[in-house]
Short mmCIF file of C-alpha atoms and ligand atoms in Angstrom, two decimals:
data_model
loop_
_atom_site.label_atom_id
_atom_site.label_comp_id
_atom_site.label_asym_id
_atom_site.label_seq_id
_atom_site.Cartn_x
_atom_site.Cartn_y
_atom_site.Cartn_z
CA MET W 29 -12.75 143.99 -46.73
CA ASP W 30 -12.07 144.58 -43.06
CA PRO W 31 -12.71 142.09 -40.27
CA PHE W 32 -16.01 142.57 -38.48
CA ALA W 33 -18.13 141.05 -35.73
CA VAL W 34 -21.85 140.74 -35.08
CA ALA W 35 -23.68 139.78 -31.90
CA PHE W 36 -25.99 136.76 -31.85
CA ASP W 37 -28.55 136.38 -29.09
CA LEU W 38 -27.77 132.80 -28.11
CA GLU W 39 -30.56 132.63 -25.53
CA ARG W 40 -33.33 133.55 -27.94
CA GLY W 41 -31.55 132.05 -30.95
CA THR W 42 -31.66 135.21 -33.03
CA LEU W 43 -29.42 137.48 -35.05
CA PRO W 44 -30.67 140.96 -34.10
CA ASN W 45 -30.74 143.63 -36.81
CA PRO W 46 -29.63 141.50 -39.75
CA ALA W 47 -28.62 143.39 -42.89
CA ARG W 48 -30.81 141.06 -44.96
CA LYS W 49 -33.80 138.92 -44.08
CA GLN W 50 -35.47 136.44 -46.39
CA VAL W 51 -39.02 135.48 -45.39
CA ARG W 52 -40.89 132.43 -46.67
CA CYS W 53 -44.64 132.20 -46.10
CA ALA W 54 -47.02 129.30 -46.68
CA SER W 55 -47.66 130.55 -50.23
CA ASP W 56 -43.95 130.18 -51.02
CA MET W 57 -44.15 126.50 -50.10
CA ARG W 58 -46.49 125.25 -52.84
CA GLY W 59 -45.36 121.84 -54.06
CA CYS W 60 -43.38 121.06 -50.89
CA TYR W 61 -45.94 119.33 -48.65
CA ALA W 62 -47.74 116.03 -49.14
CA ASP W 63 -51.15 117.59 -48.46
CA ALA W 64 -51.51 120.41 -51.03
CA LYS W 65 -55.12 121.04 -49.96
CA ALA W 66 -54.13 121.64 -46.33
CA LEU W 67 -51.48 124.10 -47.53
CA GLU W 68 -54.06 126.05 -49.57
CA GLN W 69 -56.30 126.20 -46.48
CA LEU W 70 -53.43 127.61 -44.46
CA ILE W 71 -52.74 130.22 -47.16
CA ALA W 72 -56.44 131.21 -47.17
CA GLN W 73 -56.42 131.44 -43.37
CA GLY W 74 -53.72 134.14 -43.31
CA ASN W 75 -50.66 132.75 -45.10
CA PRO W 76 -48.43 132.43 -42.00
CA VAL W 77 -44.67 132.80 -42.12
CA HIS W 78 -42.87 129.44 -42.23
CA TYR W 79 -39.31 130.63 -41.85
CA GLU W 80 -36.91 133.53 -41.98
CA VAL W 81 -33.24 133.53 -42.92
CA SER W 82 -31.26 136.44 -41.45
CA GLU W 83 -27.90 137.28 -42.95
CA VAL W 84 -25.07 139.72 -42.77
CA PRO W 85 -23.91 139.33 -46.36
CA VAL W 86 -20.30 138.76 -47.31
CA PRO W 87 -18.94 138.64 -50.88
CA GLU W 88 -20.27 135.54 -52.64
CA SER W 89 -16.83 134.61 -53.88
CA GLU W 90 -14.35 131.80 -53.32
CA GLY W 91 -12.61 131.90 -49.97
CA HIS W 92 -15.38 133.67 -48.07
CA LEU W 93 -17.79 131.99 -45.66
CA MET W 94 -21.47 132.91 -45.75
CA TYR W 95 -23.33 132.57 -42.50
CA CYS W 96 -26.92 133.07 -41.42
CA LEU W 97 -29.52 132.41 -38.79
CA SER W 98 -32.31 130.12 -39.94
CA TRP W 99 -35.55 130.61 -37.94
CA LEU W 100 -38.19 127.98 -38.70
CA LEU W 101 -41.53 128.38 -36.96
CA PRO W 102 -43.51 125.52 -35.40
CA GLY W 103 -46.62 124.29 -37.15
CA LYS W 104 -48.06 121.64 -39.42
CA VAL W 105 -49.54 121.39 -42.89
CA GLY W 106 -52.05 118.61 -42.39
CA ASP W 107 -49.99 116.17 -40.30
CA GLU W 108 -46.64 117.23 -41.78
CA TYR W 109 -44.34 119.46 -39.75
CA PHE W 110 -43.26 122.86 -41.06
CA MET W 111 -40.01 122.64 -42.99
CA THR W 112 -37.71 124.55 -45.29
CA LYS W 113 -37.83 124.08 -49.06
CA GLY W 114 -34.51 122.27 -49.08
CA HIS W 115 -31.80 122.43 -51.69
CA PHE W 116 -28.58 121.10 -53.12
CA HIS W 117 -25.85 123.69 -53.44
CA GLU W 118 -25.37 125.09 -56.92
CA LYS W 119 -21.68 124.34 -56.52
CA PRO W 120 -22.50 120.82 -55.36
CA GLY W 121 -19.22 119.89 -53.72
CA THR W 122 -19.67 122.36 -50.86
CA ALA W 123 -20.49 121.35 -47.30
CA GLU W 124 -22.45 123.20 -44.63
CA ILE W 125 -22.56 123.31 -40.85
CA TYR W 126 -25.78 123.83 -38.91
CA LEU W 127 -25.46 124.55 -35.20
CA CYS W 128 -28.86 124.32 -33.53
CA LEU W 129 -29.41 127.13 -31.02
CA ARG W 130 -33.02 126.58 -30.06
CA GLY W 131 -35.94 124.23 -30.55
CA GLU W 132 -36.31 120.69 -31.73
CA GLY W 133 -36.31 119.22 -35.18
CA ARG W 134 -34.66 117.12 -37.81
CA MET W 135 -32.19 117.70 -40.61
CA LEU W 136 -33.24 115.57 -43.57
CA MET W 137 -30.55 114.98 -46.15
CA LYS W 138 -30.31 113.29 -49.54
CA SER W 139 -27.25 112.26 -51.53
CA PRO W 140 -27.14 112.58 -55.33
CA SER W 141 -27.80 108.82 -55.60
CA GLY W 142 -30.97 109.20 -53.50
CA GLN W 143 -29.64 107.89 -50.19
CA ASN W 144 -31.31 109.53 -47.17
CA ALA W 145 -29.90 110.52 -43.79
CA ILE W 146 -31.64 112.21 -40.90
CA GLN W 147 -30.16 113.87 -37.82
CA LYS W 148 -31.84 115.21 -34.73
CA MET W 149 -31.58 118.95 -34.07
CA THR W 150 -31.68 120.19 -30.50
CA ARG W 151 -29.86 123.05 -28.81
CA GLY W 152 -26.13 122.41 -29.14
CA ALA W 153 -26.38 119.79 -31.90
CA MET W 154 -24.05 120.47 -34.80
CA VAL W 155 -25.15 118.82 -38.02
CA TYR W 156 -22.53 118.43 -40.71
CA VAL W 157 -24.00 118.36 -44.20
CA PRO W 158 -21.30 116.81 -46.40
CA PRO W 159 -20.53 118.07 -49.92
CA PHE W 160 -23.14 116.97 -52.51
CA TRP W 161 -25.97 116.31 -50.00
CA ALA W 162 -29.28 118.18 -50.24
CA HIS W 163 -30.64 119.40 -46.90
CA ARG W 164 -33.94 120.48 -45.38
CA SER W 165 -34.69 121.38 -41.77
CA ILE W 166 -37.97 120.33 -40.14
CA ASN W 167 -39.44 121.75 -36.94
CA THR W 168 -40.95 118.92 -34.88
CA GLY W 169 -41.25 120.99 -31.69
CA SER W 170 -43.50 123.67 -30.29
CA GLU W 171 -41.10 126.63 -30.41
CA PRO W 172 -39.00 128.12 -33.22
CA LEU W 173 -36.16 125.96 -34.53
CA ALA W 174 -33.17 128.30 -34.74
CA SER W 175 -29.85 127.34 -36.31
CA PHE W 176 -26.63 129.08 -37.15
CA CYS W 177 -25.51 127.98 -40.63
CA VAL W 178 -22.16 128.49 -42.27
CA TYR W 179 -21.09 127.47 -45.78
CA PRO W 180 -18.78 128.53 -48.62
CA ALA W 181 -20.02 131.91 -49.84
CA ASP W 182 -19.93 130.82 -53.49
CA ALA W 183 -21.99 127.64 -52.83
CA GLY W 184 -25.29 129.02 -54.16
CA HIS W 185 -28.69 127.30 -53.94
CA ASN W 186 -30.14 124.77 -56.34
CA TYR W 187 -33.84 124.30 -55.50
CA ALA W 188 -34.88 122.68 -58.78
CA GLY W 189 -33.71 119.14 -58.04
CA ILE W 190 -35.65 118.92 -54.78
CA ALA W 191 -38.69 120.72 -56.24
CA ALA W 192 -38.79 118.05 -58.93
CA SER W 193 -38.31 114.89 -56.88
CA GLY W 194 -38.41 115.78 -53.17
CA PHE W 195 -36.35 113.98 -50.54
CA GLY W 196 -38.15 110.63 -50.63
CA ARG W 197 -38.91 111.01 -46.93
CA ARG W 198 -41.29 113.16 -44.91
CA VAL W 199 -41.83 113.79 -41.22
CA PHE W 200 -45.36 113.69 -39.80
CA GLU W 201 -47.10 113.68 -36.47
CA ARG W 202 -49.08 110.44 -36.32
CA GLY W 203 -51.02 109.67 -33.15
CA GLY W 204 -48.99 112.23 -31.20
CA ARG W 205 -45.64 110.78 -32.34
CA ILE W 206 -42.96 112.06 -34.67
CA THR W 207 -42.98 109.64 -37.58
CA VAL W 208 -40.63 109.47 -40.57
CA GLU W 209 -42.25 107.99 -43.67
CA ASP W 210 -40.83 107.04 -47.06
CA ARG W 211 -42.92 109.03 -49.51
C1 LIG D 21 -27.76 127.79 -46.92
C2 LIG D 21 -28.67 126.97 -46.09
C3 LIG D 21 -29.60 127.65 -45.13
C4 LIG D 21 -30.99 127.62 -45.77
C5 LIG D 21 -32.13 128.05 -44.89
C6 LIG D 21 -33.46 128.06 -45.63
O1 LIG D 21 -27.05 127.02 -47.80
O2 LIG D 21 -28.71 125.78 -46.20
O3 LIG D 21 -29.22 128.93 -44.84
O4 LIG D 21 -30.95 128.44 -46.92
O5 LIG D 21 -32.23 127.18 -43.80
O6 LIG D 21 -33.69 126.88 -46.36
P1 LIG D 21 -33.95 126.88 -47.92
O7 LIG D 21 -32.84 127.68 -48.56
O8 LIG D 21 -33.92 125.45 -48.32
O9 LIG D 21 -35.26 127.52 -48.18
ZN1 LIG D 22 -27.41 124.93 -47.83
#
């Protein structure tokens, strides 16, 4: 393939005119939140978008780097902040870089042995997700949480492990404060 370039809007934190956009609504998030009833209410009230992933695809083969713009909207399900599903990579020994362009949130990570790590995401923060660690972004702010992500193009996504056992930690708003709880 030939070299190419695309233009990000760094002020807004967007990738205009992506070739591919994946959209996840509340109804795609069943099983993710602690309060399943609150999620069903949200679905019944209009099933709002939780996040969008915009990509300009490259070959999903060894040597290439996939990149995307992750756009996670603000909101809560019950007291729990909007978040992504979260995943390990299918090729588990592959790392990922998230560069936060806009908003405020957390990157919640989990190692294969169940160890947790959490990093703050604010504009300019680069979070390094090491090989083998599952990762989920969480929007704790009042505007979209936008991040540029880059990872080996053959990494793939393994959602099953997190769908089955979660991260072991969740982020809630309790009494107006951002609170991380083991559950
Ligand atoms: C790719 C990656 C991100 C996420 C995106 C949505 O490896 O980590 O591009 O895919 O933030 O999150 P998930 O895929 O967990 O729904
Ligand atoms: Zn990933």
